[in-house]
XYZ file of C-alpha atoms in Angstrom:
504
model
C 7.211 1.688 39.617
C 6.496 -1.408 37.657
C 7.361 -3.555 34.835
C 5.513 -6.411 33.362
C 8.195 -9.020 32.821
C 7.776 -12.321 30.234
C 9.769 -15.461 30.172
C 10.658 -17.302 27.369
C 9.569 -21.116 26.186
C 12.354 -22.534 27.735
C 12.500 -19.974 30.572
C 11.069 -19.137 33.845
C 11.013 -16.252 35.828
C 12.451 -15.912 39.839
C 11.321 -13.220 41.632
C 12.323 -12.051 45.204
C 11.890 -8.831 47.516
C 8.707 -7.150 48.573
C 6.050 -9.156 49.228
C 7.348 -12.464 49.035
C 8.401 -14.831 51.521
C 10.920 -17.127 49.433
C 10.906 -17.457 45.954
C 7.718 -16.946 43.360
C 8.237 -18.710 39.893
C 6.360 -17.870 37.114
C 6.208 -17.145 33.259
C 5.551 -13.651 33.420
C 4.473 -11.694 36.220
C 4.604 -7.470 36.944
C 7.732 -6.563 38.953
C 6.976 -4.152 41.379
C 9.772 -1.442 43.125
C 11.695 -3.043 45.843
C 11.769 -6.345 43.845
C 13.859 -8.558 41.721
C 13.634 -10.787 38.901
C 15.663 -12.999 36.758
C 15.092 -15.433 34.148
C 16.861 -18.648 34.271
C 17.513 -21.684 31.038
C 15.287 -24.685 31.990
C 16.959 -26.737 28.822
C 18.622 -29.764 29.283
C 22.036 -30.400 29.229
C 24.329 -33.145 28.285
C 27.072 -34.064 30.907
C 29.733 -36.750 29.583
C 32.054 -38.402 31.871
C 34.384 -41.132 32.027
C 33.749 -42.875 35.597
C 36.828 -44.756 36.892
C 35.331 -47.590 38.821
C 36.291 -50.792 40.236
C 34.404 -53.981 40.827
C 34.500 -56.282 43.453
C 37.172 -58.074 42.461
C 39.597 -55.384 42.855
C 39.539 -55.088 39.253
C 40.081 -51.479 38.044
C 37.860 -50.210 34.713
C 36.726 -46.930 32.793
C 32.681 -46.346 32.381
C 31.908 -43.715 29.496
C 28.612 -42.164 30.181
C 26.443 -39.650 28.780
C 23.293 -37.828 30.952
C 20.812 -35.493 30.005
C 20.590 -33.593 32.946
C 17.678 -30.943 33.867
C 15.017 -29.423 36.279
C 12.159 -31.611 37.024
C 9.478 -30.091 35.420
C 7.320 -33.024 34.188
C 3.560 -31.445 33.876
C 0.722 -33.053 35.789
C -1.720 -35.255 33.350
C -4.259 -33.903 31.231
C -7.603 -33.387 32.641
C -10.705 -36.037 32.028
C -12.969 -35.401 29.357
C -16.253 -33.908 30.618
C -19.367 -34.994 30.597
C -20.217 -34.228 26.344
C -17.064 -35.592 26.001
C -15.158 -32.884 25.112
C -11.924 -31.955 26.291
C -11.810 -29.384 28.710
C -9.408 -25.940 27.193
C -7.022 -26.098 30.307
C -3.250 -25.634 30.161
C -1.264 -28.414 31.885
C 0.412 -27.001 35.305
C 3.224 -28.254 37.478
C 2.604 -30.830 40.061
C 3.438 -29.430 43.488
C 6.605 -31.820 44.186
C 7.517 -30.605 40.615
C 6.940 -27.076 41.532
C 8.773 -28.133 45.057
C 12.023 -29.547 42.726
C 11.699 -26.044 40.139
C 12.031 -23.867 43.429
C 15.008 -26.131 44.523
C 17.018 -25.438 40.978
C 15.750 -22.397 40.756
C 17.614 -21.721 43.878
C 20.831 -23.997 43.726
C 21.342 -24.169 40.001
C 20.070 -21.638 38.090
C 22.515 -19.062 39.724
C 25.587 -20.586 37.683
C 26.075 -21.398 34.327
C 24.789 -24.662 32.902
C 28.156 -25.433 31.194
C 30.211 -23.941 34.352
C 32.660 -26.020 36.010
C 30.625 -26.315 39.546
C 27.291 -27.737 38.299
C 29.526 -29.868 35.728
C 31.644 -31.463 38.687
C 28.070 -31.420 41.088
C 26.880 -33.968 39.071
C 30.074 -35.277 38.305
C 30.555 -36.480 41.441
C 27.052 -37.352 42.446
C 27.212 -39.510 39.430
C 30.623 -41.025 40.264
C 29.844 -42.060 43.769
C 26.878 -44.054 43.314
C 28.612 -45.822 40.132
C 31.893 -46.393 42.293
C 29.729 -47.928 44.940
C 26.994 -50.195 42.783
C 29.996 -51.273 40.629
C 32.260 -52.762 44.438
C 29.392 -54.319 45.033
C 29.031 -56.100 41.985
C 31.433 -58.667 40.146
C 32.969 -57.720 36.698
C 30.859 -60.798 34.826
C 27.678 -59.198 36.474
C 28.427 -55.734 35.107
C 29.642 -57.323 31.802
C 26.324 -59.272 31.430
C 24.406 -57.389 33.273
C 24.716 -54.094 31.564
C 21.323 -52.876 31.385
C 20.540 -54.233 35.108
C 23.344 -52.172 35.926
C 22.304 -49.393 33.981
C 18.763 -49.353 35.769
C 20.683 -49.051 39.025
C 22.787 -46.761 38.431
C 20.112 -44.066 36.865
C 17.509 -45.086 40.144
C 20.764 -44.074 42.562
C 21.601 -40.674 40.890
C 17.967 -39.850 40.435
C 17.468 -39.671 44.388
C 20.279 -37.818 44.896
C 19.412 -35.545 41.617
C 16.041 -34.711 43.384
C 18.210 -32.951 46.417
C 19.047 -30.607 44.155
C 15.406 -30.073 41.746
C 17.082 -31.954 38.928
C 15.928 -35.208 36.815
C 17.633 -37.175 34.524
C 15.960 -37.514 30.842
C 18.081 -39.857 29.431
C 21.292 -42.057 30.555
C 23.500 -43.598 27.877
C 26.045 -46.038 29.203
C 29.475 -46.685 26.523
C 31.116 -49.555 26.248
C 33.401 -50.406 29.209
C 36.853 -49.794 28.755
C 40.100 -51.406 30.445
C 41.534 -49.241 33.073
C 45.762 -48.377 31.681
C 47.562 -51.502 33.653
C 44.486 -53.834 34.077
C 43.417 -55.840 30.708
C 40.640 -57.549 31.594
C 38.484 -56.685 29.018
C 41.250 -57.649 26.443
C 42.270 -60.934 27.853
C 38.197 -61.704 27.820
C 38.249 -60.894 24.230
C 41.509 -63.121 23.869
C 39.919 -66.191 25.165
C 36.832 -65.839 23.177
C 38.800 -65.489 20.076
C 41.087 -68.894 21.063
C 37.619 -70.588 22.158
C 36.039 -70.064 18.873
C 39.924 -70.989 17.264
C 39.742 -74.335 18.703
C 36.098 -74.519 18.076
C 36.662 -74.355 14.155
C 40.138 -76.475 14.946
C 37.636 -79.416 15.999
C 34.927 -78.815 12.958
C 38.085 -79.057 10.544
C 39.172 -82.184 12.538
C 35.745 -83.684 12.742
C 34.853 -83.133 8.843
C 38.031 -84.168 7.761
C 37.079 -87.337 9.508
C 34.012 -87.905 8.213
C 35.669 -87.450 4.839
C 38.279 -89.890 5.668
C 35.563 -92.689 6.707
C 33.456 -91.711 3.776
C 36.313 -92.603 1.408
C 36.766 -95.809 3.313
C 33.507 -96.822 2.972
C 33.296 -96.413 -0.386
C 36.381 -98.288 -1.236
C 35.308 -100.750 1.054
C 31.858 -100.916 -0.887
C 33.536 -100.975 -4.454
C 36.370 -103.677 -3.581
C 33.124 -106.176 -1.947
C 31.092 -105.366 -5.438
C 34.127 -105.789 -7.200
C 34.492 -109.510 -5.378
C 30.931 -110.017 -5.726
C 31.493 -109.974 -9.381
C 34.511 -111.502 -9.901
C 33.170 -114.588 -7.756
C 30.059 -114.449 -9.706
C 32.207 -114.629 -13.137
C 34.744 -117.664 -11.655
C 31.253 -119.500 -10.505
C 29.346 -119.005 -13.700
C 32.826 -119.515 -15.773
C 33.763 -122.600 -13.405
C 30.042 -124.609 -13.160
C 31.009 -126.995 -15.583
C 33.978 -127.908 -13.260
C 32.299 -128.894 -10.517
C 30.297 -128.511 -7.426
C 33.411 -128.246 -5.652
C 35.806 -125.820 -7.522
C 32.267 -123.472 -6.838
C 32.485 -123.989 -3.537
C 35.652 -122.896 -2.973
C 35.370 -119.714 -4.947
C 31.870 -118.931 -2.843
C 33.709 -119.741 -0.063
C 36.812 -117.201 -0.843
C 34.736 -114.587 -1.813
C 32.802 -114.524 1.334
C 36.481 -114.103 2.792
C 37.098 -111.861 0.773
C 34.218 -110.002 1.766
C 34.936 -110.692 5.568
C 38.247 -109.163 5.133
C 36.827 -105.950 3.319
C 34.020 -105.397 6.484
C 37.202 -106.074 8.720
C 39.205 -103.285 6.967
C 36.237 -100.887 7.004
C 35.420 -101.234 10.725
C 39.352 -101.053 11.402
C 39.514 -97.688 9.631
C 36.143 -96.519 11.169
C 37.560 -97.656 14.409
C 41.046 -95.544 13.960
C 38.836 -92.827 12.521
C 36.885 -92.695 16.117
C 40.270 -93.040 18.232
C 41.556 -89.882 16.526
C 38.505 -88.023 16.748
C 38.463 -88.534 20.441
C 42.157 -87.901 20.721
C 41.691 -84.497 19.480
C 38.757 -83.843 21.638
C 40.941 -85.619 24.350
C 44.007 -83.261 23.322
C 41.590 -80.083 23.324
C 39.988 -80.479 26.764
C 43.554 -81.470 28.343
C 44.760 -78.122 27.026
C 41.886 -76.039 28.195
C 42.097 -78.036 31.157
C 46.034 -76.893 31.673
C 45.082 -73.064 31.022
C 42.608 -73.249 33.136
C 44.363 -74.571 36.090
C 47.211 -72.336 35.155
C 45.074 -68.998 35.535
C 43.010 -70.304 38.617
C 46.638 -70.861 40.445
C 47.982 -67.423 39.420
C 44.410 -65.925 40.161
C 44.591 -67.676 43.915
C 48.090 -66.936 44.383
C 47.513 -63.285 43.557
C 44.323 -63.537 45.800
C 46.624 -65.409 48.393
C 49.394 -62.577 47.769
C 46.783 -59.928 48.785
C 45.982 -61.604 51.635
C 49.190 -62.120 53.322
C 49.995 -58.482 52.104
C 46.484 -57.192 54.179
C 47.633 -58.967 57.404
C 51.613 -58.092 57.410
C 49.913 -54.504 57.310
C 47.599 -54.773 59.802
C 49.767 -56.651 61.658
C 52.337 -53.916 61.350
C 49.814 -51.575 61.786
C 48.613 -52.711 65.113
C 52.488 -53.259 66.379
C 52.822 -49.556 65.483
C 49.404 -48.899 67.486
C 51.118 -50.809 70.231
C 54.667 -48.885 69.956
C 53.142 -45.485 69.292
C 50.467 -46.017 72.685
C 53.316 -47.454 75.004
C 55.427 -44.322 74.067
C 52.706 -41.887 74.094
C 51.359 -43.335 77.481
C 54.999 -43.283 79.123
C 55.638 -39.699 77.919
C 52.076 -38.829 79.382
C 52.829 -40.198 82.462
C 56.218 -38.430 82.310
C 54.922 -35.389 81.457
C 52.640 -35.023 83.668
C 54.710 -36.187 86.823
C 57.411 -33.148 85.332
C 54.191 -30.934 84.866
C 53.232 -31.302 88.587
C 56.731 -30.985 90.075
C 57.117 -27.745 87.644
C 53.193 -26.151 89.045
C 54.463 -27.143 92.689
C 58.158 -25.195 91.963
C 56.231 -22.188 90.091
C 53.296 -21.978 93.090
C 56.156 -21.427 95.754
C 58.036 -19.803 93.944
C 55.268 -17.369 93.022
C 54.207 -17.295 96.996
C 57.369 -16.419 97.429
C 57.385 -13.826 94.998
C 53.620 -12.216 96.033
C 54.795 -12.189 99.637
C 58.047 -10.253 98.547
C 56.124 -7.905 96.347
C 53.741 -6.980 98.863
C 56.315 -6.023 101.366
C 57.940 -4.182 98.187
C 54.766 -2.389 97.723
C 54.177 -1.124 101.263
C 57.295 -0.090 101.419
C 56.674 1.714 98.122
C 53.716 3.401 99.711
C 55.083 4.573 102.317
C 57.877 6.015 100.490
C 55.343 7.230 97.861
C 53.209 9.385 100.178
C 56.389 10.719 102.098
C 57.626 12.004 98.791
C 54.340 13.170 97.842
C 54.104 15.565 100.912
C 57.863 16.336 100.150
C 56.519 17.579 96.649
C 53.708 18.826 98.002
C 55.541 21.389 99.892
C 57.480 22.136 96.866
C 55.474 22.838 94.978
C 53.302 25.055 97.453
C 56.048 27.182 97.385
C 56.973 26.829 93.758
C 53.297 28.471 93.289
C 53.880 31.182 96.018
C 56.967 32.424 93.832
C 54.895 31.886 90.873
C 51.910 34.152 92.196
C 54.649 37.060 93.250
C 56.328 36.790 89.899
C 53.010 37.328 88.678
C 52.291 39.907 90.877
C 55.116 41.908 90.292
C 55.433 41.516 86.335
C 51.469 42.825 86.510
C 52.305 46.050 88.063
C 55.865 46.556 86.119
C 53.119 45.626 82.892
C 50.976 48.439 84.636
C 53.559 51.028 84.820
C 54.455 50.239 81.419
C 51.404 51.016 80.470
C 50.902 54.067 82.532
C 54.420 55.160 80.950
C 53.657 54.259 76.949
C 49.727 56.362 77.626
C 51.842 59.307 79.124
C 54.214 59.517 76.696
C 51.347 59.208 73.876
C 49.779 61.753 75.510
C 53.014 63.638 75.508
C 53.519 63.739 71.884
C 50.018 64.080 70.956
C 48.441 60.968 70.129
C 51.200 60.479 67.073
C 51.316 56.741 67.089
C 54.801 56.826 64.743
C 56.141 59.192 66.581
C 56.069 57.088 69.958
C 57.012 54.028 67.770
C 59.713 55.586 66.359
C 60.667 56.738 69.925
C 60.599 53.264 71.586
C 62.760 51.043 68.860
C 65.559 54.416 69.757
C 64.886 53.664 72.982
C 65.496 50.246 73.096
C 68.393 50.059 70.633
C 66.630 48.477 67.710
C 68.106 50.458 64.725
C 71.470 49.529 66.395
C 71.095 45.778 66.524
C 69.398 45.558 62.816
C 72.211 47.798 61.203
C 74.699 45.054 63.717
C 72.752 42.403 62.063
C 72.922 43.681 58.577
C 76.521 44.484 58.638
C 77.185 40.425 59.697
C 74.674 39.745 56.801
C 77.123 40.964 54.057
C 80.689 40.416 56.102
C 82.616 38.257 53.770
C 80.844 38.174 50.844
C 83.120 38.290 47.764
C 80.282 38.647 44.763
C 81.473 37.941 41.453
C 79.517 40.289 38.441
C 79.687 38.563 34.749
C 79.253 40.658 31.682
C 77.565 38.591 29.016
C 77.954 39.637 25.069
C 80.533 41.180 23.550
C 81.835 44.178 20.984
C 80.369 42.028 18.165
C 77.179 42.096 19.854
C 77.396 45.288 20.352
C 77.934 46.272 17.066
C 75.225 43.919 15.152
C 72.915 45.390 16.828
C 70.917 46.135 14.037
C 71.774 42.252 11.858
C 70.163 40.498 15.501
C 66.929 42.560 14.781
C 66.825 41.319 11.097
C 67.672 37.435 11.086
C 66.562 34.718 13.585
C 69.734 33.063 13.323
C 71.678 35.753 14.623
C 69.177 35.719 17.787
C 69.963 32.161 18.329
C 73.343 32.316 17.943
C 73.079 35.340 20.483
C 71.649 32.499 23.069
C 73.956 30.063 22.413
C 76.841 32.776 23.408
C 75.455 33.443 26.731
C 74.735 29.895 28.175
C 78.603 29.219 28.278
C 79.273 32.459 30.851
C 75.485 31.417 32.825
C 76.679 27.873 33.088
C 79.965 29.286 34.833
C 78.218 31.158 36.811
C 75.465 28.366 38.160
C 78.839 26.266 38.543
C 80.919 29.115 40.443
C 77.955 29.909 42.905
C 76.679 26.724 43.768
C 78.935 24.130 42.420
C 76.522 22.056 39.886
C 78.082 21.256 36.700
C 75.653 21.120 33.317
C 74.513 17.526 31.761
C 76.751 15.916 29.824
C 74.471 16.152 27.000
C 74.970 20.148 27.014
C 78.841 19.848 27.047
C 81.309 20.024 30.017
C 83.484 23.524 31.720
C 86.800 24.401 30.950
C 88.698 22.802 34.178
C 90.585 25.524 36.306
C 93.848 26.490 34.711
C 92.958 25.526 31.092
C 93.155 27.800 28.077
């Protein structure tokens, strides 16, 4: 009558039938007669997918995503502390919209299989609808920067449409994205961040090996004015004693000397500048040219698409245009013909209704003049009828009056006055007639089976089982002959085959 039912840690019980409106969920309960319960999983699950999404630019790409999928069954908060501070020994229950979303997977999911195909493609497709839509709404730089923005989005979108069905999402792991087979974004991104940083290092090289070059420069430049420093110093210390004027002139060409030296070191610094900004020149012009080369195939494929939308709307609405003119003359054609045929078929069925009517009065009259004919017919049919009847009553009287006279006559010997009436009435005449037809013709045909050596081992069949056999086998050759001679079937060719007429 009952049974006291107890679900497991990760289980919960659903029980329907007497006494309850909808659903009751609990963790164990009695199950009464007239009631049913089952238990169903309230783990989580992990669903992976590969979304194929595109963005707003058209441009096509694969999301891999894991979610851990399961009922919402987040427990209310703890109780307060009472008053001595102590907590109070109470057992966390559900909260009633979390009881509201148990009783919705209790009743939508928990019938199927966790790993079945339908819940695996329900949130499948929950989960690719709101990522197909966020993602044409967004550009592919947003979703490429904006991952975890994108992220958040995507898990608040599936969560409300998750809660239609009592479930809540515990954790949402979005992959890397991946390039969609025909559309390379992702690897022509990677491409020009690997030739940025390229010509990055290109210009560090360039720039160093500058630096070195004016370093050297300078130091030359440095070690050829310390060298003429010296070497005037030596002439004017070696040449004082010749005069104030042969001095002079070697102070005076060492400070040209010197001028030419700073002239040479500003000309090399100068060159080392001009090819330092060449490069950079040389750099920007190049990014420059792939730059403008990409924007112009970007806009002409953006152009492309355009004219490609308008010759097919354009077509589109000339076949709206075509398709409406036909449709409207064949309307109007149609229903012109339509009228003309109702106006042919109502006179034609007046025509019809007025020359069945006269039909069927004509009919009825004929009907109830042949009806009276029969009438009479029969009347009279049933006045022969009752004198038939009449008369074969009182010949079945006298009959009767004749059989209980002659029974009387012979003395109540019922054989007697049967034998009596079949002489009477010829009956041992017609069956000795019919029995002499019976056998008229008949040619029957008597076969003796076994033979004199049969006949004389009589006493070698008794004693060897051999003998009996071979006594068998002699008479299926005359039995077979005479099946085939009486009703014509001939024995399985497995058996053997007769002797065809006239053989040996």
């Amino acid at each position: 009558m009952a049974l006291f039912v107890v679900a497991g840690p990760s289980e919960y019980l659903a029980i329907t039938g007497w006494g309850i409106d909808d659903v009751k969920l609990a963790k164990k309960a009695w199950v009464f007669a007239g009631q049913r319960c089952s238990k169903f999983d309230i783990s989580p699950v992990n669903y992976e997918f590969n979304v194929e999404a595109m963005s707003s630019e058209k441009l096509a790409f694969n999301l891999p995503a894991v979610f851990t999928i399961g009922p919402n069954i987040t427990p209310a908060p703890a109780p307060a502390p009472g008053d001595d501070g102590s907590q109070q020994n109470q057992r966390p229950v559900l909260m009633p919209e979390n009881e509201e979303a148990l009783l919705l997977y209790a009743k939508l999911i928990a019938p199927h299989d966790h790993a079945s195909n339908h819940v695996k493609q329900l949130v499948k497709g929950v989960i690719e609808g709101e990522t197909r839509v966020l993602a044409a709404s967004m550009t592919m730089e947003e979703i490429f920067q904006g991952t975890k923005k994108f992220r958040k989005e995507v898990f608040d979108q599936v969560q409300l449409d998750l809660n239609k069905f009592g479930l809540c999402i515990y954790n949402a792991n979005v992959k890397q994205l991946v390039d969609e087979p025909g559309h390379e974004y992702f690897s022509y991104l990677g491409k020009k961040t690997q030739q940025e940083a390229a010509n990055k290092a290109k210009v560090d090289v360039a720039e160093e090996r500058m630096k070195g070059e004016v370093g050297a420069k300078e130091r030359e430049g440095l070690t050829r004015q310390n060298a003429a420093k010296v070497d005037s110093e030596t002439k004017v210390v070696s040449v004082r004693q010749q005069g104030i004027g042969l001095r002079e002139e070697a102070k005076v060409k060492a400070e040209v000397q010197v001028y030419e030296n700073e002239r040479e070191a500003e000309i090399a610094a100068a060159q080392a500048g001009l090819a330092m900004k060449k490069a950079g020149w040389e750099k920007q012009s190049k990014v420059a040219q792939v730059e403008a080369v990409k924007a112009v195939a970007i806009r002409e494929a953006e152009l492309q698409m355009e004219v490609e939308r308008k010759n097919a709307l354009r077509l589109t609405e000339k076949l709206k245009a075509e398709q409406l003119s036909k449709a409207t003359v064949q309307y109007e054609t149609q229903v012109q013909e339509s009228n003309a045929a109702l106006y042919n078929r109502q006179k034609a069925a007046d025509a019809t209704l007025y020359e069945q009517v006269k039909s069927a009065e004509a009919r009825k009259a004929q009907a109830e003049a042949m009806f009276f004919e029969q009438k009479l017919a029969e009347d009279a049919r049933l006045y022969a009828k009752q004198k038939e009847a009449e008369a074969l009553a009182m010949v079945g009287k006298a009959k009767v009056e004749y059989v209980t006279s002659m029974l009387e006559a012979l003395g109540g010997n019922y054989n007697a006055l049967r034998d009596y009436l079949m002489i009477d009435g010829g009956m041992y005449q017609e069956m000795a007639r019919v029995n002499a037809s019976a056998v008229s013709g008949m040619q029957p045909k008597i076969s003796i089976w076994g033979g004199a050596d049969g006949a004389g081992a009589g006493g070698e069949a008794v004693a060897g089982a051999m003998q009996q056999v071979a006594g068998v086998y002699k008479m299926l050759p005359p039995l077979l002959s005479t099946v085939h001679e009486q009703t014509g079937m001939q024995p399985p060719a497995w058996m053997g085959s007769l002797p065809k007429d006239g053989a040996n």
